[in-house]
XYZ file of C-alpha atoms in Angstrom:
199
model
C 87.210 103.729 95.507
C 85.842 100.252 96.262
C 86.896 97.936 99.393
C 89.519 96.166 97.114
C 91.090 99.475 95.881
C 91.808 100.684 99.407
C 95.486 102.178 99.672
C 97.490 99.711 101.177
C 99.533 100.648 104.566
C 102.350 99.375 106.648
C 102.856 100.859 109.927
C 102.746 104.456 109.530
C 103.389 104.422 105.685
C 100.425 104.502 103.527
C 100.035 104.456 99.661
C 99.308 107.529 97.934
C 95.205 108.179 97.838
C 93.765 107.051 94.542
C 93.117 109.972 91.920
C 89.446 109.101 92.179
C 89.425 110.654 95.438
C 90.374 113.954 94.191
C 87.983 116.484 95.822
C 88.077 118.557 92.213
C 87.014 115.522 90.655
C 84.272 117.988 88.973
C 87.355 119.248 86.532
C 87.686 115.714 85.383
C 84.127 115.990 83.872
C 83.236 117.121 80.284
C 79.726 118.097 80.827
C 80.328 121.977 82.118
C 82.236 122.470 79.133
C 79.869 121.058 76.723
C 77.127 122.985 78.361
C 79.026 126.324 77.937
C 79.605 125.297 74.377
C 75.867 124.523 73.881
C 75.189 128.163 75.413
C 77.511 129.744 72.922
C 75.926 127.794 70.009
C 72.339 128.732 71.005
C 73.477 132.342 71.578
C 75.221 132.504 68.083
C 71.875 130.976 66.520
C 70.038 133.820 68.421
C 72.678 136.498 67.269
C 72.132 135.379 63.528
C 68.374 135.274 63.788
C 68.185 138.673 65.438
C 70.692 139.913 62.592
C 68.504 138.479 59.685
C 65.262 140.285 61.451
C 67.002 143.371 61.816
C 67.100 143.419 65.485
C 68.245 146.214 67.811
C 72.357 146.539 67.794
C 72.182 146.912 71.649
C 70.409 143.513 71.870
C 72.695 141.996 69.416
C 75.813 143.266 71.148
C 74.595 141.968 74.518
C 73.988 138.539 72.835
C 77.655 138.655 71.043
C 78.956 139.303 74.610
C 77.276 136.318 75.861
C 78.439 133.953 72.951
C 81.894 135.483 73.715
C 81.591 134.507 77.552
C 80.198 131.264 77.074
C 82.839 130.331 74.397
C 85.581 131.354 76.766
C 84.101 129.628 79.442
C 83.993 126.573 77.472
C 87.430 126.733 76.176
C 88.546 127.355 79.913
C 86.507 124.339 81.259
C 87.897 122.059 78.497
C 91.525 123.122 79.161
C 91.019 122.326 82.869
C 89.591 119.061 82.018
C 92.729 118.257 79.874
C 95.110 119.283 82.628
C 93.072 117.311 85.345
C 92.998 114.143 83.165
C 96.958 114.388 82.357
C 97.285 115.152 86.087
C 95.067 112.077 86.830
C 97.240 109.899 84.650
C 100.351 110.986 86.408
C 98.938 110.341 89.820
C 97.821 106.790 89.057
C 101.242 105.979 87.536
C 102.623 107.159 90.829
C 100.193 105.397 92.510
C 100.849 102.286 90.654
C 104.585 102.686 91.353
C 104.295 103.094 95.037
C 101.773 99.991 95.465
C 104.730 97.914 93.451
C 107.251 98.981 95.567
C 105.089 98.181 98.741
C 104.457 94.992 97.286
C 108.039 94.098 96.568
C 109.054 95.238 100.152
C 106.265 92.958 101.562
C 107.736 90.196 99.531
C 111.248 90.678 100.624
C 110.335 91.062 104.347
C 108.322 87.963 104.250
C 111.178 85.984 102.598
C 113.621 87.412 105.102
C 111.337 86.762 108.214
C 110.839 83.126 106.816
C 114.672 82.632 106.700
C 115.056 84.347 110.199
C 112.288 81.910 111.546
C 113.943 78.917 110.282
C 117.204 80.232 111.739
C 115.614 80.551 115.101
C 113.860 77.004 114.740
C 117.343 75.340 113.746
C 118.789 77.002 117.031
C 115.884 75.739 119.279
C 116.729 71.899 117.723
C 120.195 72.302 118.686
C 119.277 73.450 122.145
C 116.790 70.200 122.379
C 113.664 72.430 123.356
C 110.507 70.591 123.633
C 107.631 71.932 121.577
C 106.111 73.740 124.585
C 109.678 75.224 125.175
C 109.956 76.253 121.436
C 106.584 78.095 121.795
C 107.533 79.971 125.131
C 110.941 80.921 123.909
C 109.501 82.411 120.508
C 106.651 84.190 122.633
C 109.525 85.688 124.910
C 111.349 86.574 121.567
C 108.612 88.595 120.486
C 108.506 90.371 123.856
C 105.598 89.024 125.358
C 105.569 89.233 129.197
C 105.445 85.573 130.964
C 101.640 86.681 131.981
C 100.987 87.308 128.240
C 102.330 84.005 127.305
C 100.563 82.354 129.967
C 97.161 83.903 128.429
C 98.142 83.011 124.717
C 99.002 79.343 125.814
C 96.233 79.133 128.264
C 98.145 77.932 130.890
C 99.342 79.265 134.392
C 102.185 82.210 134.473
C 104.107 79.513 136.984
C 104.247 77.005 134.280
C 105.504 79.582 131.658
C 108.253 80.817 134.139
C 109.140 77.121 134.673
C 109.327 76.394 130.853
C 111.404 79.866 130.326
C 113.785 78.542 133.198
C 114.256 75.281 131.071
C 114.830 77.222 127.971
C 117.603 79.163 129.524
C 119.321 76.362 131.211
C 119.132 74.059 127.750
C 120.670 77.346 125.920
C 123.356 77.991 128.632
C 121.762 81.536 128.973
C 120.974 83.550 131.894
C 117.554 85.157 131.075
C 115.322 86.453 128.510
C 117.972 89.466 127.718
C 120.589 87.037 126.798
C 117.960 84.876 124.733
C 117.032 87.986 122.928
C 120.874 89.203 122.357
C 121.703 85.504 121.313
C 119.493 86.072 118.191
C 120.021 89.773 117.798
C 123.754 89.607 118.036
C 123.987 87.517 114.773
C 121.666 90.003 113.172
C 123.797 93.121 113.953
C 127.270 91.589 113.405
C 127.302 92.516 109.840
C 126.411 95.999 110.277
C 128.616 96.405 113.361
C 131.439 95.172 111.301
C 130.739 97.133 108.434
C 130.429 100.447 110.419
C 133.847 99.823 112.398
C 135.960 98.487 109.782
C 134.245 99.544 106.488
C 134.277 96.155 105.274
């Protein structure tokens, strides 16, 4: 599988392996079956030649056994080839379906995240946060500590704490927990109402 064909993954989910990664890929190769068929044909020619020349029946019987075994091997290998290719097509169809589902999920989640980001941004505007305060508030919502926010913004932890306090004051909230709850409560309300009232 090439670099572009790597199975996509999200979190712990991984799309199925491509059928090309099948450890029994030799079963999809027609060469063994063709080799066995060639052995059977050559042995059959040898049997016919021995019969014309009046060869010993024991030798002819042995060559007939070789023809029978080689023919059976060719048929079995060909049957395995047909089965493996049919299975390969089914696996490819499943893989394509899984990749399509994954792409659809990615598209839907990106659209939802874009909508959530816009809603958060509008609320930050209502609170009249400065650009620095918006960035700090967003990083705090993402779960970063004051120290992490300071590292990301290349500023001191003291400055981040002051900006966080300004965010809480402008929003009328007591701290980080209420900041997160402010946005999460809106997200969870429809679920809570549906679970409680069945509507």
